[in-house]
Amino acid sequence: MRRLLPLLLLLLSACAARPLTQAERAFAATVHGPTLDVTRVRIVGRNPLYQFRQIRDPRPPLTCRERIRPPEIGPIETRVAATVLFNRAFFARPFYLDDYMAEYPQAMNLYDAMLLAHELTHVWQWQNRARTGYSPFKAAGEHGPGIDPYLFDLPEDAVFSDFGYEQQGGLVEEFVCCRTLDPEGPRTKRLYNLLNPVFPGIARYTAVPIGNTTVRVYPPDEGHIC
């Protein structure tokens, strides 16, 4: 993937981009708080890396992120739904929306919210690179044949900086899932305690009323998912 980044860099000036909508900005404020400058973020409806495929092992259905999708039976073929370069998030056409939070805060699609939160975390990593050490080349280096850089354990003594860049995006994504479906779950509380020192202002609870979230849980036991 590292060798493909120059291609994306060339596209930076060629691809039309949109700013975050007001609803997307409101949602981002509940995740990254004031540490993300949402006025600099741009969304692009094209991701040239989507054409490339990789194979990974199936993930165990132990996390909120995995239990809102059908159980995986491996090997799993994956494609890159979105890629971030600097302040721009490139979404493949099947995953691009004009507004990922169109009904927020009255309702939301959880899948869309999690995807947006994950990619905005990469923008945050770039904007705060003096602290995170982030670069697109370092992030690309986490990917490779047979590697799943999104998997993570959650030790009791872990801090956010212990995790890789994709794992950090996964942690934020998992928190969005857990606080929506199981806000009082033990995993939800652990994730909040992990993220709060890094994202002051992160909301402990979702703003979306219970029952107004589009999602399906496997098995259907939303109350104990985290």
Tab-separated table of C-alpha atoms in Angstrom:
chain	number	residue	atom	x	y	z
A	1	MET	CA	0.000	0.000	0.000
A	2	ARG	CA	2.923	2.321	0.657
A	3	ARG	CA	3.806	2.476	-3.036
A	4	LEU	CA	0.252	3.599	-3.874
A	5	LEU	CA	0.328	6.721	-1.719
A	6	PRO	CA	1.977	8.863	-4.434
A	7	LEU	CA	-1.032	8.057	-6.605
A	8	LEU	CA	-3.342	9.378	-3.944
A	9	LEU	CA	-1.214	12.465	-3.505
A	10	LEU	CA	-1.643	13.235	-7.188
A	11	LEU	CA	-5.389	12.954	-6.764
A	12	LEU	CA	-5.487	15.497	-3.958
A	13	SER	CA	-5.696	18.391	-6.361
A	14	ALA	CA	-7.888	16.596	-8.890
A	15	CYS	CA	-10.749	15.234	-6.766
A	16	ALA	CA	-13.719	17.354	-5.798
A	17	ALA	CA	-14.217	17.462	-2.047
A	18	ARG	CA	-16.892	18.668	0.340
A	19	PRO	CA	-16.638	19.962	3.905
A	20	LEU	CA	-18.280	18.189	6.797
A	21	THR	CA	-21.981	18.924	7.145
A	22	GLN	CA	-23.280	20.592	10.270
A	23	ALA	CA	-24.663	17.258	11.495
A	24	GLU	CA	-21.324	15.537	10.900
A	25	ARG	CA	-19.557	18.292	12.811
A	26	ALA	CA	-21.988	17.949	15.690
A	27	PHE	CA	-21.358	14.208	15.825
A	28	ALA	CA	-17.583	14.669	15.623
A	29	ALA	CA	-17.742	17.017	18.604
A	30	THR	CA	-19.168	14.159	20.697
A	31	VAL	CA	-16.253	11.918	19.698
A	32	HIS	CA	-13.090	13.988	19.290
A	33	GLY	CA	-14.191	17.105	21.123
A	34	PRO	CA	-12.137	20.242	20.425
A	35	THR	CA	-9.007	18.269	19.478
A	36	LEU	CA	-10.200	17.910	15.861
A	37	ASP	CA	-10.439	20.985	13.654
A	38	VAL	CA	-13.528	20.021	11.696
A	39	THR	CA	-13.323	23.117	9.476
A	40	ARG	CA	-10.236	21.669	7.775
A	41	VAL	CA	-11.727	18.243	7.039
A	42	ARG	CA	-12.717	17.408	3.485
A	43	ILE	CA	-14.656	14.373	2.225
A	44	VAL	CA	-13.947	12.939	-1.225
A	45	GLY	CA	-16.283	10.507	-3.002
A	46	ARG	CA	-13.547	8.430	-4.531
A	47	ASN	CA	-10.930	6.034	-3.171
A	48	PRO	CA	-8.514	4.555	-5.740
A	49	LEU	CA	-7.313	1.965	-3.206
A	50	TYR	CA	-10.745	0.320	-3.237
A	51	GLN	CA	-9.836	-1.649	-6.349
A	52	PHE	CA	-7.152	-3.615	-4.476
A	53	ARG	CA	-8.108	-6.720	-2.489
A	54	GLN	CA	-6.484	-8.505	0.447
A	55	ILE	CA	-7.183	-11.692	2.385
A	56	ARG	CA	-7.329	-11.958	6.172
A	57	ASP	CA	-8.489	-14.456	8.781
A	58	PRO	CA	-12.052	-14.180	10.140
A	59	ARG	CA	-12.451	-12.073	13.256
A	60	PRO	CA	-14.006	-13.599	16.365
A	61	PRO	CA	-17.487	-12.187	17.115
A	62	LEU	CA	-16.436	-10.772	20.484
A	63	THR	CA	-16.643	-7.022	19.948
A	64	CYS	CA	-19.499	-4.651	19.259
A	65	ARG	CA	-17.907	-3.890	15.895
A	66	GLU	CA	-18.086	-7.538	14.838
A	67	ARG	CA	-21.449	-8.399	16.368
A	68	ILE	CA	-23.360	-5.878	14.280
A	69	ARG	CA	-22.309	-7.799	11.186
A	70	PRO	CA	-22.942	-11.418	10.153
A	71	PRO	CA	-20.417	-13.900	11.619
A	72	GLU	CA	-17.339	-14.229	9.437
A	73	ILE	CA	-16.290	-17.523	7.890
A	74	GLY	CA	-12.763	-17.254	6.542
A	75	PRO	CA	-10.692	-16.535	4.711
A	76	ILE	CA	-12.108	-13.030	4.291
A	77	GLU	CA	-11.496	-10.883	1.220
A	78	THR	CA	-11.313	-7.209	2.126
A	79	ARG	CA	-11.179	-3.919	0.283
A	80	VAL	CA	-10.285	-0.441	1.532
A	81	ALA	CA	-13.546	1.438	2.005
A	82	ALA	CA	-11.833	4.696	2.945
A	83	THR	CA	-8.373	6.214	3.066
A	84	VAL	CA	-7.176	9.380	4.778
A	85	LEU	CA	-4.452	11.662	3.535
A	86	PHE	CA	-3.816	14.686	5.706
A	87	ASN	CA	-7.189	16.435	6.163
A	88	ARG	CA	-8.938	14.558	3.369
A	89	ALA	CA	-10.898	11.344	3.715
A	90	PHE	CA	-11.346	9.397	0.480
A	91	PHE	CA	-14.419	7.152	0.477
A	92	ALA	CA	-15.036	4.495	-2.160
A	93	ARG	CA	-18.210	5.174	-4.105
A	94	PRO	CA	-20.233	2.344	-2.466
A	95	PHE	CA	-19.496	3.929	0.916
A	96	TYR	CA	-19.746	7.623	0.039
A	97	LEU	CA	-22.649	9.710	1.327
A	98	ASP	CA	-23.463	13.377	0.987
A	99	ASP	CA	-24.121	13.369	4.727
A	100	TYR	CA	-23.178	10.442	6.978
A	101	MET	CA	-25.288	11.862	9.792
A	102	ALA	CA	-28.222	13.209	7.813
A	103	GLU	CA	-30.821	12.624	10.565
A	104	TYR	CA	-28.551	13.307	13.534
A	105	PRO	CA	-29.248	13.749	16.413
A	106	GLN	CA	-32.800	12.482	15.990
A	107	ALA	CA	-31.560	9.232	14.386
A	108	MET	CA	-28.482	7.705	12.790
A	109	ASN	CA	-27.192	4.730	10.891
A	110	LEU	CA	-24.649	3.163	13.250
A	111	TYR	CA	-22.547	1.667	10.455
A	112	ASP	CA	-22.149	5.098	8.857
A	113	ALA	CA	-21.390	6.739	12.204
A	114	MET	CA	-18.680	4.197	13.003
A	115	LEU	CA	-17.048	4.541	9.597
A	116	LEU	CA	-17.006	8.327	9.869
A	117	ALA	CA	-15.629	8.219	13.426
A	118	HIS	CA	-12.836	5.861	12.362
A	119	GLU	CA	-11.725	8.004	9.436
A	120	LEU	CA	-11.947	11.245	11.396
A	121	THR	CA	-9.628	9.651	13.941
A	122	HIS	CA	-7.006	9.368	11.192
A	123	VAL	CA	-7.512	13.048	10.373
A	124	TRP	CA	-7.083	13.756	14.091
A	125	GLN	CA	-3.842	11.737	14.053
A	126	TRP	CA	-2.567	13.933	11.229
A	127	GLN	CA	-3.665	17.226	12.783
A	128	ASN	CA	-2.014	16.207	16.071
A	129	ARG	CA	1.051	14.587	14.470
A	130	ALA	CA	3.439	16.414	16.799
A	131	ARG	CA	1.897	14.270	19.517
A	132	THR	CA	0.993	11.104	17.598
A	133	GLY	CA	3.979	10.859	15.246
A	134	TYR	CA	1.518	10.065	12.469
A	135	SER	CA	2.339	10.066	8.790
A	136	PRO	CA	0.479	8.418	5.892
A	137	PHE	CA	3.516	6.246	5.203
A	138	LYS	CA	3.636	4.969	8.785
A	139	ALA	CA	-0.069	4.173	8.677
A	140	ALA	CA	0.298	2.374	5.351
A	141	GLY	CA	3.116	0.317	6.845
A	142	GLU	CA	0.611	-1.342	9.206
A	143	HIS	CA	-1.039	-3.062	6.251
A	144	GLY	CA	0.274	-6.140	4.506
A	145	PRO	CA	-0.666	-9.615	3.263
A	146	GLY	CA	-2.257	-11.669	6.018
A	147	ILE	CA	-2.138	-8.778	8.511
A	148	ASP	CA	-5.219	-7.405	10.238
A	149	PRO	CA	-4.073	-4.074	11.736
A	150	TYR	CA	-7.536	-3.338	13.123
A	151	LEU	CA	-7.544	-6.088	15.772
A	152	PHE	CA	-6.744	-5.093	19.348
A	153	ASP	CA	-6.805	-6.391	22.905
A	154	LEU	CA	-7.863	-4.063	25.695
A	155	PRO	CA	-5.582	-4.555	28.731
A	156	GLU	CA	-6.629	-2.874	31.957
A	157	ASP	CA	-3.476	-0.723	32.089
A	158	ALA	CA	-3.471	0.293	28.409
A	159	VAL	CA	-3.211	3.898	27.247
A	160	PHE	CA	-4.277	5.169	23.843
A	161	SER	CA	-0.728	5.690	22.580
A	162	ASP	CA	0.032	1.993	23.116
A	163	PHE	CA	-2.027	1.168	20.041
A	164	GLY	CA	-1.258	1.377	16.330
A	165	TYR	CA	-2.918	3.942	14.095
A	166	GLU	CA	-5.559	1.584	12.731
A	167	GLN	CA	-6.144	0.171	16.198
A	168	GLN	CA	-6.736	3.694	17.484
A	169	GLY	CA	-9.350	4.201	14.790
A	170	GLY	CA	-10.844	0.862	15.768
A	171	LEU	CA	-11.010	1.859	19.440
A	172	VAL	CA	-12.925	5.033	18.615
A	173	GLU	CA	-15.192	3.097	16.263
A	174	GLU	CA	-15.824	0.476	18.963
A	175	PHE	CA	-16.697	3.146	21.524
A	176	VAL	CA	-19.263	4.680	19.172
A	177	CYS	CA	-20.808	1.229	18.780
A	178	CYS	CA	-20.774	0.430	22.506
A	179	ARG	CA	-22.093	3.736	23.824
A	180	THR	CA	-24.974	3.441	21.329
A	181	LEU	CA	-26.007	-0.164	21.987
A	182	ASP	CA	-24.777	-0.862	25.518
A	183	PRO	CA	-23.971	2.439	27.252
A	184	GLU	CA	-23.603	0.874	30.709
A	185	GLY	CA	-21.578	-2.133	29.586
A	186	PRO	CA	-18.178	-2.730	31.231
A	187	ARG	CA	-16.367	-2.530	27.886
A	188	THR	CA	-18.083	0.789	27.162
A	189	LYS	CA	-16.800	2.210	30.436
A	190	ARG	CA	-13.274	0.929	29.825
A	191	LEU	CA	-13.223	2.464	26.356
A	192	TYR	CA	-14.468	5.790	27.687
A	193	ASN	CA	-11.785	5.840	30.370
A	194	LEU	CA	-9.169	5.063	27.719
A	195	LEU	CA	-10.340	7.750	25.284
A	196	ASN	CA	-11.319	10.565	27.643
A	197	PRO	CA	-7.750	11.683	28.464
A	198	VAL	CA	-6.986	11.964	24.734
A	199	PHE	CA	-10.298	13.439	23.593
A	200	PRO	CA	-11.458	15.806	26.355
A	201	GLY	CA	-15.094	16.539	25.778
A	202	ILE	CA	-15.900	13.112	24.347
A	203	ALA	CA	-19.525	12.357	25.179
A	204	ARG	CA	-20.124	9.418	27.488
A	205	TYR	CA	-23.563	8.780	25.944
A	206	THR	CA	-24.966	9.058	22.437
A	207	ALA	CA	-27.271	11.968	21.619
A	208	VAL	CA	-29.530	9.705	19.555
A	209	PRO	CA	-32.686	8.483	21.320
A	210	ILE	CA	-32.845	4.761	22.098
A	211	GLY	CA	-34.423	2.856	19.234
A	212	ASN	CA	-33.542	5.430	16.570
A	213	THR	CA	-30.370	3.697	15.408
A	214	THR	CA	-30.243	1.591	12.250
A	215	VAL	CA	-28.354	-1.593	13.108
A	216	ARG	CA	-28.691	-5.362	13.493
A	217	VAL	CA	-26.917	-7.353	16.199
A	218	TYR	CA	-25.742	-10.980	15.869
A	219	PRO	CA	-27.008	-12.632	18.026
A	220	PRO	CA	-29.826	-10.176	18.802
A	221	ASP	CA	-28.921	-9.214	22.381
A	222	GLU	CA	-28.201	-5.513	22.278
A	223	GLY	CA	-28.272	-5.096	26.053
A	224	HIS	CA	-25.162	-7.198	26.641
A	225	ILE	CA	-23.048	-6.493	23.590
A	226	CYS	CA	-20.293	-4.616	25.470
